[in-house]
mmCIF file of C-alpha atoms in Angstrom:
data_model
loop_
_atom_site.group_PDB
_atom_site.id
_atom_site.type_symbol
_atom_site.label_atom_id
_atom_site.label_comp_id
_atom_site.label_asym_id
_atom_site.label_seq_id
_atom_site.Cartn_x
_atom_site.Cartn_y
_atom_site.Cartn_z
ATOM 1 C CA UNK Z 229 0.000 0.000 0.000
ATOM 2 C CA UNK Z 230 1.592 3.379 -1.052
ATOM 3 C CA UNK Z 231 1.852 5.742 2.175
ATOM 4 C CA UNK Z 232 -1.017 8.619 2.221
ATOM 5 C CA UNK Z 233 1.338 12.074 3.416
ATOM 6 C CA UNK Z 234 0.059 13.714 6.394
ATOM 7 C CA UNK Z 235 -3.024 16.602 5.057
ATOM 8 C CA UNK Z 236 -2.621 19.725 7.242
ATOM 9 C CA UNK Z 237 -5.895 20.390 9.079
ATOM 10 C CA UNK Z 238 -8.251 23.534 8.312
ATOM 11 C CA UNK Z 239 -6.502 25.990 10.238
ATOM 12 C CA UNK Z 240 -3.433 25.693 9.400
ATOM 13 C CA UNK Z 241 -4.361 25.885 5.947
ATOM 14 C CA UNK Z 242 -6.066 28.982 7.584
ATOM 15 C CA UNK Z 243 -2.745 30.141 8.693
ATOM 16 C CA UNK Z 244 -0.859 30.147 5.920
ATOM 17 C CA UNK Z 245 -3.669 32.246 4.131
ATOM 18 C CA UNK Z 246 -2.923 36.271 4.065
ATOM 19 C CA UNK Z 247 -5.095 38.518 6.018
ATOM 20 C CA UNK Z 248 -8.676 39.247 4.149
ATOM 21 C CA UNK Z 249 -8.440 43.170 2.924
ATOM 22 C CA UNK Z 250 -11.710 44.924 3.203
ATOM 23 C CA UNK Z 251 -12.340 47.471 -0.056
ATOM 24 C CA UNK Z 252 -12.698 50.765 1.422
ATOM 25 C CA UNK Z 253 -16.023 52.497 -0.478
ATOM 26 C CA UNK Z 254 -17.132 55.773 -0.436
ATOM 27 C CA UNK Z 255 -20.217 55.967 2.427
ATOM 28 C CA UNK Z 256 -22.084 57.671 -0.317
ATOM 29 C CA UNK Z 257 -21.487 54.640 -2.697
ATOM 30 C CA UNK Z 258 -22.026 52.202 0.159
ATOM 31 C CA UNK Z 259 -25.464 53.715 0.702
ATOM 32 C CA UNK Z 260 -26.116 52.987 -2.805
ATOM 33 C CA UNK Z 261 -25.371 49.629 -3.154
ATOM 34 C CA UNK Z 262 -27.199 48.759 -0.049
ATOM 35 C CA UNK Z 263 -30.573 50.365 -1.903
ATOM 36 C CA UNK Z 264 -29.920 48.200 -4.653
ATOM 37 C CA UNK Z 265 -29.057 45.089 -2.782
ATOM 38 C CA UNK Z 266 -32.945 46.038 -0.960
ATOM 39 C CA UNK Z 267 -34.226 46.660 -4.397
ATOM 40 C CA UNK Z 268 -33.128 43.180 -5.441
ATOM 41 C CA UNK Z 269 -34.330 41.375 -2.397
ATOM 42 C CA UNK Z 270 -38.132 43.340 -2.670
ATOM 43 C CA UNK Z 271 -37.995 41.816 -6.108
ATOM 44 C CA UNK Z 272 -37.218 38.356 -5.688
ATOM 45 C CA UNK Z 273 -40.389 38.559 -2.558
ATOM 46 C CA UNK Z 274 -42.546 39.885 -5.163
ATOM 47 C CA UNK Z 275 -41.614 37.183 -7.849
ATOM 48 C CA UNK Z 276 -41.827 34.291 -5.070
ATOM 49 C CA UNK Z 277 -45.268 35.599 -4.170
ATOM 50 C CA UNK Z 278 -46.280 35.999 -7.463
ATOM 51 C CA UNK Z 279 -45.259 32.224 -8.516
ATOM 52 C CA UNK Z 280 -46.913 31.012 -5.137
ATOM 53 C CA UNK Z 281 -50.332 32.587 -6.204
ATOM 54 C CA UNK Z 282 -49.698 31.010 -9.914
ATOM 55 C CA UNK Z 283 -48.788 27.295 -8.449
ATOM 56 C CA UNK Z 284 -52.554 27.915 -5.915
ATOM 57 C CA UNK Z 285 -54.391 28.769 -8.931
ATOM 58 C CA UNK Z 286 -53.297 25.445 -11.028
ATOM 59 C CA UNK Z 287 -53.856 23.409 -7.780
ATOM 60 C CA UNK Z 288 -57.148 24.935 -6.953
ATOM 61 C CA UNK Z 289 -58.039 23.752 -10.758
ATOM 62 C CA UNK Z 290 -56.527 20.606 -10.312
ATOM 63 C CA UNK Z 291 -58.064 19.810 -7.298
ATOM 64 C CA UNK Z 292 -61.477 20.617 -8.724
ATOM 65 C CA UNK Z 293 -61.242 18.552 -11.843
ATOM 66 C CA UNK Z 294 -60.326 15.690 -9.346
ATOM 67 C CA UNK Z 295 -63.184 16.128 -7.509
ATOM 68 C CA UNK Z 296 -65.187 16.256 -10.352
ATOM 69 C CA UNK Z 297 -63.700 12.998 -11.616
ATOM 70 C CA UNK Z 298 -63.324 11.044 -8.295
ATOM 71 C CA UNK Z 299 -65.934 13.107 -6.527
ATOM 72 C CA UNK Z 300 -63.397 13.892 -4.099
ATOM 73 C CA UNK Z 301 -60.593 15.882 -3.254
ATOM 74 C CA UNK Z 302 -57.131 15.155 -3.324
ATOM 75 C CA UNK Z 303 -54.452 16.481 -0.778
ATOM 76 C CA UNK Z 304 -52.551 19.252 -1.722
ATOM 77 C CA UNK Z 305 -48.770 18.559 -2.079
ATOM 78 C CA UNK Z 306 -46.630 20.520 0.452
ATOM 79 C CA UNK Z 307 -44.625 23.235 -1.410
ATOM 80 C CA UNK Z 308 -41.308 24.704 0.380
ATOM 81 C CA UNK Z 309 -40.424 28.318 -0.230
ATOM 82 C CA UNK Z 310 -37.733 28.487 -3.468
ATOM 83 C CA UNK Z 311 -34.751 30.870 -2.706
ATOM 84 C CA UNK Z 312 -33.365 32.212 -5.658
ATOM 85 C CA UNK Z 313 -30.214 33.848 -4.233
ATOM 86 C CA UNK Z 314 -28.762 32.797 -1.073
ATOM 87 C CA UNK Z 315 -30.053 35.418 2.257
ATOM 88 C CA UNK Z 316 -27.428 37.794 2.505
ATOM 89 C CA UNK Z 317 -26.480 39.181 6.212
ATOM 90 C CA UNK Z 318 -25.667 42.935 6.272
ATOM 91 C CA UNK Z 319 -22.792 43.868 8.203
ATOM 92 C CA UNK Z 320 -22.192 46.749 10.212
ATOM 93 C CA UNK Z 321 -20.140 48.470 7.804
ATOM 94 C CA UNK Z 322 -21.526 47.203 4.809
ATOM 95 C CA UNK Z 323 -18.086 46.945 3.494
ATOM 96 C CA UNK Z 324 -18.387 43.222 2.333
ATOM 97 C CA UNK Z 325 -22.020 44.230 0.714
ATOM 98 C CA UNK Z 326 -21.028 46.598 -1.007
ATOM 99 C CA UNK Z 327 -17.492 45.098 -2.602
ATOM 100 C CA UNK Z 328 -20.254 42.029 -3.990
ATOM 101 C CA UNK Z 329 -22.011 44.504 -5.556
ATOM 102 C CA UNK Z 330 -19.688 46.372 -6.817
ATOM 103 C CA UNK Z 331 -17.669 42.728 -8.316
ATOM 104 C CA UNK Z 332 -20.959 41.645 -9.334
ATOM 105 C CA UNK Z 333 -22.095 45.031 -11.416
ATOM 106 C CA UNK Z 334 -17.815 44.794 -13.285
ATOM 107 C CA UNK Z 335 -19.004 41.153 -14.380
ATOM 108 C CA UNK Z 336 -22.060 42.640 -16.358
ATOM 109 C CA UNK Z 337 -25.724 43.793 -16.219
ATOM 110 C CA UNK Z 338 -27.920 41.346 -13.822
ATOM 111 C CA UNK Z 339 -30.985 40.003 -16.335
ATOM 112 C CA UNK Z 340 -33.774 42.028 -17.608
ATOM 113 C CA UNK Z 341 -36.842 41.004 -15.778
ATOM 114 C CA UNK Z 342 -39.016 42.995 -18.582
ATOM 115 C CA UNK Z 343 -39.410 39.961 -20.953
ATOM 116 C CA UNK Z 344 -37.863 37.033 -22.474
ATOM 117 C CA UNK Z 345 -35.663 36.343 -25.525
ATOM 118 C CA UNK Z 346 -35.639 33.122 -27.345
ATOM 119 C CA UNK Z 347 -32.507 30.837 -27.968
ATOM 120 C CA UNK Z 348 -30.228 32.750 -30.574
ATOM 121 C CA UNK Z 349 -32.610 36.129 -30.269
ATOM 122 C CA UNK Z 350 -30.594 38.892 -29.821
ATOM 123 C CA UNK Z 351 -30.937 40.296 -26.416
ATOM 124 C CA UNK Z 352 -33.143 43.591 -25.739
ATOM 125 C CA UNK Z 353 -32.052 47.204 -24.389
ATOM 126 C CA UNK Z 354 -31.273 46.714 -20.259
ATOM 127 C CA UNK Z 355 -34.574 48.003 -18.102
ATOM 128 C CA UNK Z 356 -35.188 51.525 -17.347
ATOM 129 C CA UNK Z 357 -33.954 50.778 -13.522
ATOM 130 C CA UNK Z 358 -30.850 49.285 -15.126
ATOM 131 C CA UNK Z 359 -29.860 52.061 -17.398
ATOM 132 C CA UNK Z 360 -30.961 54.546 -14.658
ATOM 133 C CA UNK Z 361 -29.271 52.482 -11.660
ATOM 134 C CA UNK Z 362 -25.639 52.946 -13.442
ATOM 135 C CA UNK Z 363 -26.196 56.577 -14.264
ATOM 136 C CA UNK Z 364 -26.826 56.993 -10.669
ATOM 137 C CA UNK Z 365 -23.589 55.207 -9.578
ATOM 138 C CA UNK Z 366 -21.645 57.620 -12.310
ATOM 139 C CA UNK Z 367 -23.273 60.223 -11.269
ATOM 140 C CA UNK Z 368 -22.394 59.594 -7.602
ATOM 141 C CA UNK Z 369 -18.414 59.094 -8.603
ATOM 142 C CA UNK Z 370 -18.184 62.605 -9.807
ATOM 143 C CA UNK Z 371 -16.814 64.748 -8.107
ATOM 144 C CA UNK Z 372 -18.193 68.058 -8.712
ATOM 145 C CA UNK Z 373 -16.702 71.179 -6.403
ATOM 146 C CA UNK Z 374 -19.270 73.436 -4.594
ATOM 147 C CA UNK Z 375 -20.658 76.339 -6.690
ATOM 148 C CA UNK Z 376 -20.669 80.004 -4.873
ATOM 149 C CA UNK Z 377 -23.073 81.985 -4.850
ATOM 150 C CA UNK Z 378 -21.626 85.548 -6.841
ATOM 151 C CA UNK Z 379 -20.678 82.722 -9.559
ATOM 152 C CA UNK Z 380 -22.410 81.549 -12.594
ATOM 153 C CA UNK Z 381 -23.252 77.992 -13.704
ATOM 154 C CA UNK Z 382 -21.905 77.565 -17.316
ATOM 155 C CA UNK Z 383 -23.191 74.435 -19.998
ATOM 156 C CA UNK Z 384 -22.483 74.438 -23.644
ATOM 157 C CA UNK Z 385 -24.699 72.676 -25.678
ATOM 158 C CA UNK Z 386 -25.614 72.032 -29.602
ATOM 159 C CA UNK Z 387 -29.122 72.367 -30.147
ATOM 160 C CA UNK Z 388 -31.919 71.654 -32.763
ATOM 161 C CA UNK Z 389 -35.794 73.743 -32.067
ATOM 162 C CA UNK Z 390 -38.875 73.688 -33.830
ATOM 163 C CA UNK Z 391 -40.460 76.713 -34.512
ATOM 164 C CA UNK Z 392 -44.352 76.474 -33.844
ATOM 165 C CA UNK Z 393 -45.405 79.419 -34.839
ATOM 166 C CA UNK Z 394 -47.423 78.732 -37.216
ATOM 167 C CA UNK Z 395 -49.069 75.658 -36.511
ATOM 168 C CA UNK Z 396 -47.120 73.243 -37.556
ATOM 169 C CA UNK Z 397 -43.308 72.289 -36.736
ATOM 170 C CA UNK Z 398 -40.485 74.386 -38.754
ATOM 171 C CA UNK Z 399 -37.371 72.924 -37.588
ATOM 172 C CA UNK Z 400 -34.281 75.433 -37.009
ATOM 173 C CA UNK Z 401 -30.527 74.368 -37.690
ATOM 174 C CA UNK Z 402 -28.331 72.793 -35.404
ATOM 175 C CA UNK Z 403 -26.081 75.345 -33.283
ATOM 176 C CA UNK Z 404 -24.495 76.404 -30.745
ATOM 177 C CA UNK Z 405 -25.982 77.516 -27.235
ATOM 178 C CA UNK Z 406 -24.384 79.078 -24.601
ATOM 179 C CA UNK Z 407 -25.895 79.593 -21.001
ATOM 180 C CA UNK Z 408 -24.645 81.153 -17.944
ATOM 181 C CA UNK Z 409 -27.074 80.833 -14.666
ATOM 182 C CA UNK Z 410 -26.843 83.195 -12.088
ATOM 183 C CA UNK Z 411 -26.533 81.367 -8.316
ATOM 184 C CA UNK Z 412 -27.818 84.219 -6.650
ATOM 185 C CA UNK Z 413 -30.121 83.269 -3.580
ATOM 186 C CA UNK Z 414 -33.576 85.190 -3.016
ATOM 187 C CA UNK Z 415 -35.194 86.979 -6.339
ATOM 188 C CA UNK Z 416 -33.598 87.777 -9.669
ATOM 189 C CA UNK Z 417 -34.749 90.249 -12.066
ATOM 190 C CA UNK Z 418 -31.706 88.625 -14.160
ATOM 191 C CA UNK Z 419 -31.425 84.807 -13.846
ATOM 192 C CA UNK Z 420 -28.606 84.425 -16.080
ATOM 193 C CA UNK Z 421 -27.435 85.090 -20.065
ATOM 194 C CA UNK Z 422 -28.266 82.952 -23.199
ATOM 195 C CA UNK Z 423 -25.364 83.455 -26.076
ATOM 196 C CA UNK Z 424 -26.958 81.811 -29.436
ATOM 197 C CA UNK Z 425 -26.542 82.201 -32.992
ATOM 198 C CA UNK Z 426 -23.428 84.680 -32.250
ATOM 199 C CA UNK Z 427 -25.819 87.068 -29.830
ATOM 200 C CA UNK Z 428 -25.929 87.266 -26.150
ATOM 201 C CA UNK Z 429 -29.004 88.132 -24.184
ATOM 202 C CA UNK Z 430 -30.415 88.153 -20.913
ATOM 203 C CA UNK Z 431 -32.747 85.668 -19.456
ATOM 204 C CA UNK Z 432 -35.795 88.149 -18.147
ATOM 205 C CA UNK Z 433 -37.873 87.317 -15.019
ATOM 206 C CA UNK Z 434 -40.828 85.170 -15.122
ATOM 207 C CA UNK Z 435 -43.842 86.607 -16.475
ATOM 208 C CA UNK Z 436 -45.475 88.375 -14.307
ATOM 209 C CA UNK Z 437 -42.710 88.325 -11.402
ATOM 210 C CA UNK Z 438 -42.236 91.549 -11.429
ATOM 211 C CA UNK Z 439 -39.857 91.512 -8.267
ATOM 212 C CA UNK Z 440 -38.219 89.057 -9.638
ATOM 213 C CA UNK Z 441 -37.415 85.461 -10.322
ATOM 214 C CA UNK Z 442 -37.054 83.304 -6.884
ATOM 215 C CA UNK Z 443 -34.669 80.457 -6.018
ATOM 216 C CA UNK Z 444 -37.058 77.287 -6.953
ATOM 217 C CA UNK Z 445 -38.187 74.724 -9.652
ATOM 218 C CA UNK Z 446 -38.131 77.405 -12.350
ATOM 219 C CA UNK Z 447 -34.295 78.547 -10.755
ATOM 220 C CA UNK Z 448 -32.768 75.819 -9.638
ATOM 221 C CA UNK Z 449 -28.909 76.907 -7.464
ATOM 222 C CA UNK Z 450 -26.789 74.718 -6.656
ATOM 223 C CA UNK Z 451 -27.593 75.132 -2.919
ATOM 224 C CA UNK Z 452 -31.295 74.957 -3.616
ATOM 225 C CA UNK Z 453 -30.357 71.399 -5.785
ATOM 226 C CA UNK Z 454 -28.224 70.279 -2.459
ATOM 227 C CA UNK Z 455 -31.054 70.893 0.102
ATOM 228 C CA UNK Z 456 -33.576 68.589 -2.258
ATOM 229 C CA UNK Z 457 -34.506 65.070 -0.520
ATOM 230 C CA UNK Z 458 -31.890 62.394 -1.374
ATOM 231 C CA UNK Z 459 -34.507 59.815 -0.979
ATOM 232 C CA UNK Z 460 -36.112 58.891 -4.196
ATOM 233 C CA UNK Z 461 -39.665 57.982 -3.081
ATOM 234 C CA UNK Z 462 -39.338 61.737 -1.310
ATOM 235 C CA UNK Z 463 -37.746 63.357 -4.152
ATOM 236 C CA UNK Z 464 -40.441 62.192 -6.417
ATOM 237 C CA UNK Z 465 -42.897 63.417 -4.663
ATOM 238 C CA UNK Z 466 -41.339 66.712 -3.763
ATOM 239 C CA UNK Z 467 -40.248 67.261 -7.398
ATOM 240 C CA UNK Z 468 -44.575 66.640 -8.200
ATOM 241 C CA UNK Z 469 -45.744 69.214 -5.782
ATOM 242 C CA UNK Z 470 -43.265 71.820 -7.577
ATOM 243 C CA UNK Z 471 -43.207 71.189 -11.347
ATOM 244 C CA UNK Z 472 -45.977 73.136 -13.064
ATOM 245 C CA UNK Z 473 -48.241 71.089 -15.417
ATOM 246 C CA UNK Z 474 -49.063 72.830 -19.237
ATOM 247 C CA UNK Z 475 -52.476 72.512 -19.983
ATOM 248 C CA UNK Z 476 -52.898 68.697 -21.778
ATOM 249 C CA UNK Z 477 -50.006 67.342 -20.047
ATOM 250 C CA UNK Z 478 -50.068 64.519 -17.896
ATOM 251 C CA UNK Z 479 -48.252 65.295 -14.364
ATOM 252 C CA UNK Z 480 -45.526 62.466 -14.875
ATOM 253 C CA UNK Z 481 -44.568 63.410 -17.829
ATOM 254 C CA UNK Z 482 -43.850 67.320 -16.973
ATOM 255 C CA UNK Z 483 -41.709 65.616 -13.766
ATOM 256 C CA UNK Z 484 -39.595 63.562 -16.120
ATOM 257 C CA UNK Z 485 -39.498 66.220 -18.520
ATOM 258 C CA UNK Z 486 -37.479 68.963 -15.342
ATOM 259 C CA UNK Z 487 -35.793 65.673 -13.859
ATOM 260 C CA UNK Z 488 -34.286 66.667 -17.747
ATOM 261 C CA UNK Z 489 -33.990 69.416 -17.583
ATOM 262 C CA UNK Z 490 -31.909 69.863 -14.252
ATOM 263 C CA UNK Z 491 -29.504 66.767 -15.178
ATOM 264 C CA UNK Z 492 -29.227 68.244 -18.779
ATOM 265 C CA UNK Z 493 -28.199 72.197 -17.747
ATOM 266 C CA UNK Z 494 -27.276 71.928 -14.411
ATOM 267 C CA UNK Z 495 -24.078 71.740 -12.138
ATOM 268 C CA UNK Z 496 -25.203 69.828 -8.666
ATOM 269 C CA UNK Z 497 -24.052 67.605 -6.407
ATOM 270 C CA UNK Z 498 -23.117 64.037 -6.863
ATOM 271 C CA UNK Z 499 -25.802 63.101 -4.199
ATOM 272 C CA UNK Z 500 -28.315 65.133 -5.981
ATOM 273 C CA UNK Z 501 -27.796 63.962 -9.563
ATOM 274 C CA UNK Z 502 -27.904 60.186 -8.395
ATOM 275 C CA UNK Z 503 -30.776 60.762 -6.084
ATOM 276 C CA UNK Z 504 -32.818 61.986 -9.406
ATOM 277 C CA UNK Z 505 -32.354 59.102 -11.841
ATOM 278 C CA UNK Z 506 -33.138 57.062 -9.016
ATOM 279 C CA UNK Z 507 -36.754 59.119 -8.726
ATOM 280 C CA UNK Z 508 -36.694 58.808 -12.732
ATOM 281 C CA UNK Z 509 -37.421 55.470 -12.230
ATOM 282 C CA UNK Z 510 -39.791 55.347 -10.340
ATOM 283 C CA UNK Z 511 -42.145 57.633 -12.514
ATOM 284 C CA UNK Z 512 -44.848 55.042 -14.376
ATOM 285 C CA UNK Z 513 -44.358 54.706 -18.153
ATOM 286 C CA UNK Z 514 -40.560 55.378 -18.024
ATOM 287 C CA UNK Z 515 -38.947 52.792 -20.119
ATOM 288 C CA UNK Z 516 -35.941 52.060 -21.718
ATOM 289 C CA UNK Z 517 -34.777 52.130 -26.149
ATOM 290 C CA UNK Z 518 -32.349 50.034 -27.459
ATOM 291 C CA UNK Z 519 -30.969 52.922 -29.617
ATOM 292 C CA UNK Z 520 -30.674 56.764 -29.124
ATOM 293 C CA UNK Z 521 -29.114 59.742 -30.839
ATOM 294 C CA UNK Z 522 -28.857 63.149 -29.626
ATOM 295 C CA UNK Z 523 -28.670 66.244 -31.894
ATOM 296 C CA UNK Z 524 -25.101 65.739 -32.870
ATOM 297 C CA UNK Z 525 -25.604 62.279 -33.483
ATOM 298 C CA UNK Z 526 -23.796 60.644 -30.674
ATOM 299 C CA UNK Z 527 -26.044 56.844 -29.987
ATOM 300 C CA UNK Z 528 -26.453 55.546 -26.834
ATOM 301 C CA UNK Z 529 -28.962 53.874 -24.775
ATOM 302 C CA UNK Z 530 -32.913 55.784 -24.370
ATOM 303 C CA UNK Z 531 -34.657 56.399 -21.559
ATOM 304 C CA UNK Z 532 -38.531 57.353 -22.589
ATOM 305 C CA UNK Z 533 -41.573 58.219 -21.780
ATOM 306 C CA UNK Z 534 -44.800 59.113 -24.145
ATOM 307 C CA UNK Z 535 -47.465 61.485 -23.314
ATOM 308 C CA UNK Z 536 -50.554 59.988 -23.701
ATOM 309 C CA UNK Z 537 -52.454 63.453 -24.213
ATOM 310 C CA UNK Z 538 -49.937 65.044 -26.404
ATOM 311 C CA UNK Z 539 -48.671 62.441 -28.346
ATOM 312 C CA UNK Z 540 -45.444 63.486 -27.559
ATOM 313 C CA UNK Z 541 -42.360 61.499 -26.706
ATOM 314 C CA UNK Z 542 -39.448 62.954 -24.927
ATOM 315 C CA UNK Z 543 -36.121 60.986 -24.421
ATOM 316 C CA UNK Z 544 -32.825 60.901 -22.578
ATOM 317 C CA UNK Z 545 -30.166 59.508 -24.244
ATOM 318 C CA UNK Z 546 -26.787 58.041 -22.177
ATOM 319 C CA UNK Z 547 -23.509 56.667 -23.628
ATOM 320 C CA UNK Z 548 -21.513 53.974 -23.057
ATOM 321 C CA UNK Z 549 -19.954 54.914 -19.898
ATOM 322 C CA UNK Z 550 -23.890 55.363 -18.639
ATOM 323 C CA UNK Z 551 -22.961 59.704 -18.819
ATOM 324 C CA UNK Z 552 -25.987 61.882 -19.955
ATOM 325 C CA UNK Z 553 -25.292 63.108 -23.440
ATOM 326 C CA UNK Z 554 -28.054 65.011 -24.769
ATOM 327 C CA UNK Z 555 -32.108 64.646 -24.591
ATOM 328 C CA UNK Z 556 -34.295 65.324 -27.587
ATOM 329 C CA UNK Z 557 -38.258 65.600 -27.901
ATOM 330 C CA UNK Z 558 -40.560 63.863 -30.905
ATOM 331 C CA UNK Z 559 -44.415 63.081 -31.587
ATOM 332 C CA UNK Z 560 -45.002 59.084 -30.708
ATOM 333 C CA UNK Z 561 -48.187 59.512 -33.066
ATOM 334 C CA UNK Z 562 -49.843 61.240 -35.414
ATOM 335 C CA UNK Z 563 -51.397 64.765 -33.979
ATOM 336 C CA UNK Z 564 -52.223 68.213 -35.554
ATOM 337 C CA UNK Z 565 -48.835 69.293 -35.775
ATOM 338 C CA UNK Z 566 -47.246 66.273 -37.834
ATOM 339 C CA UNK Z 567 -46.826 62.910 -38.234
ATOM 340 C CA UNK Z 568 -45.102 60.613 -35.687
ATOM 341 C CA UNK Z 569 -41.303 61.013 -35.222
ATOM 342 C CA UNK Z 570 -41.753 64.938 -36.147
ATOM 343 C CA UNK Z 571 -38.885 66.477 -34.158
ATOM 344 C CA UNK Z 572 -39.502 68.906 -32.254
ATOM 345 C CA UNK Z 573 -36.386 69.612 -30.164
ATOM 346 C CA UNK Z 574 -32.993 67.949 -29.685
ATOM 347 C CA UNK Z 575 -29.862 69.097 -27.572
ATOM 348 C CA UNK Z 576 -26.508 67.329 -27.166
ATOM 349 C CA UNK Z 577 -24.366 68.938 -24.055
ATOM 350 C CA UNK Z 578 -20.918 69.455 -24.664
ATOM 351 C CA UNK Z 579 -19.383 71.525 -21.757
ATOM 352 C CA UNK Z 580 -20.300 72.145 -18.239
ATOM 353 C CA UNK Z 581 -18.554 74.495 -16.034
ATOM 354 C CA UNK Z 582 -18.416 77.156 -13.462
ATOM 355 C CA UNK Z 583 -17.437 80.722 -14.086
ATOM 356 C CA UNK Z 584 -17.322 83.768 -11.982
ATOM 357 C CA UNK Z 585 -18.589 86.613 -14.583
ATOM 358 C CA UNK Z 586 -21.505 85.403 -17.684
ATOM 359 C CA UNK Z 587 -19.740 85.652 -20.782
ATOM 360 C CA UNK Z 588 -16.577 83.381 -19.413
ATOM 361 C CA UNK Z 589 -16.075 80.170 -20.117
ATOM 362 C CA UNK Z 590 -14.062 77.306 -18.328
ATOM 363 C CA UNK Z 591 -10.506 77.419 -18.645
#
């Protein structure tokens, strides 16, 4: 018989092992992947509960066509919870969490729950959560320094508009557009400067604000962006009890529309800007397209929602590295101003900055 060698036991093996080195993450990132670690749990609860009532409904029908053969019923097999993913235990620091997630999002998107693809189908656009779940996490790695308030708020942006004028669509050129936003606090008369087409003018106050524009929905500084809710369910709501609603639009549809518009010309904190595509998408109808342009052309992946009243469809549109690069606005059906896919607006940002004077740019 050949001699067996001696097998070290567990801990030495243990021993010889180097020291386990936690990642250190952000608290601001950790906080993040914990919400989407709860986010995946509430999911898997709602599928489990969802499959239990499915299975009760086809033994409730089996059952009765037993009866109805035997004149009796049956008894019901016992069925044991399914786990899906293994429970997870949440340390104190989260640190462990966290570096899963973070491994687990490097190794790819986790599966779209929207539908199903056949054997040798090409693969659909991720989910609207998805797409809006990494813009959130890019957003939160910015860095993005605090913006005073005797300095101006500077974005650079190429731009396609429709002029509606007369009833129907006429759309403009593509160009340049320059925009400096005062950070003043309290009311305006001035709110910034709008350079276009090689002239510069002056944003006026609201209509009828004759004392002047104040610090709001319609003005957003950075300090009034920082002292939104960070919560998403909260921002949502806050962000519904400011946004004004035009006359024929639905009220989801004019929040997604200034969620736009304050990730598309804004400078605001990391916190802020993740804490808003997280709202995003929440908002019913917001979905995801497979392919997106913005007005210079750059494609990415679309996040949309239609307007039932309006027929009109406005879109985000984020590249490869999950960044916002532009939004653009189009008719999802045919209404009195055109046919569907009119254009109506498109703008592709180019520059952000901060500036102490309007007419600077960044250095």
């Amino acid at each position: 018989m050949n001699d067996i060698p001696d097998i070290p036991d567990v801990e030495e093996l243990a021993r010889l092992l180097p020291e386990p080195v936690a990642p250190e993450l952000p608290r601001r990132a950790h906080d993040l992947h914990r919400e989407r670690l709860m986010r995946l749990i509430d999911q898997d609860g709602r599928d489990h509960r969802a499959h239990q009532d499915s299975q009760d409904r086809r033994d409730r029908q089996d059952s009765q066509g037993r009866r109805g053969r035997r004149g009796s019923a049956a008894p019901a097999a016992v069925r044991w919870p399914v786990l899906r993913r293994p429970a997870v235990l949440l340390p104190a620091a989260g640190v462990a969490v966290a570096g899963a997630l973070t491994a687990a999002l490097a190794l790819g998107p986790p599966p779209v729950r929207s539908g199903t693809a056949e054997a040798g189908t090409p693969a659909g656009p991720p989910a609207a959560e998805v797409v809006l779940d990494r813009a959130s996490t890019v957003a939160l790695a910015t860095d993005t320094d605090p913006v005073g308030e005797d300095s101006f708020v500077y974005v650079r942006s190429m731009v396609r508009e429709a002029d509606l004028t007369s009833g129907k669509p006429v759309l403009g050129p593509l160009h340049q557009r320059e925009v400096w936003r005062s950070q003043r606090p309290g009311r305006v008369t001035v709110p910034g400067h709008i350079r276009e087409n090689g002239e510069m003018s002056r944003m006026n106050a609201e209509f009828g604000d004759t004392g002047g524009t104040p610090v709001g929905v319609n003005r957003p500084t950075y300090r009034w962006l920082a002292e939104l809710p960070r919560e998403p369910a909260a921002l949502l709501r806050r962000l519904r009890e400011l946004t004004p609603v035009e006359d024929g639009q639905e009220q989801d549809q004019a929040v997604f529309e200034q969620i736009g518009y304050l990730v598309g010309e804004q400078v605001m904190p990391p916190e802020t800007a993740a804490a808003l595509y997280r709202a995003a998408a929440r908002i019913p109808g917001v979905r995801s397209a497979a392919d997106a342009s913005d007005a210079t052309g750059r494609h990415g992946v679309g996040i949309v929602r239609d307007d039932t009243r309006s027929g009109e469809r406005s879109e985000w549109v984020f590249g490869k590295d999950s960044s916002f690069l532009g939004s653009r606005t189009y008719l999802s059906r045919d209404t009195a101003l055109g046919p569907a896919g009119t254009l109506l607006s498109a703008d592709a940002v180019q520059e952000r900055g901060v500036v102490a004077e309007a007419g600077d740019r960044p250095s």
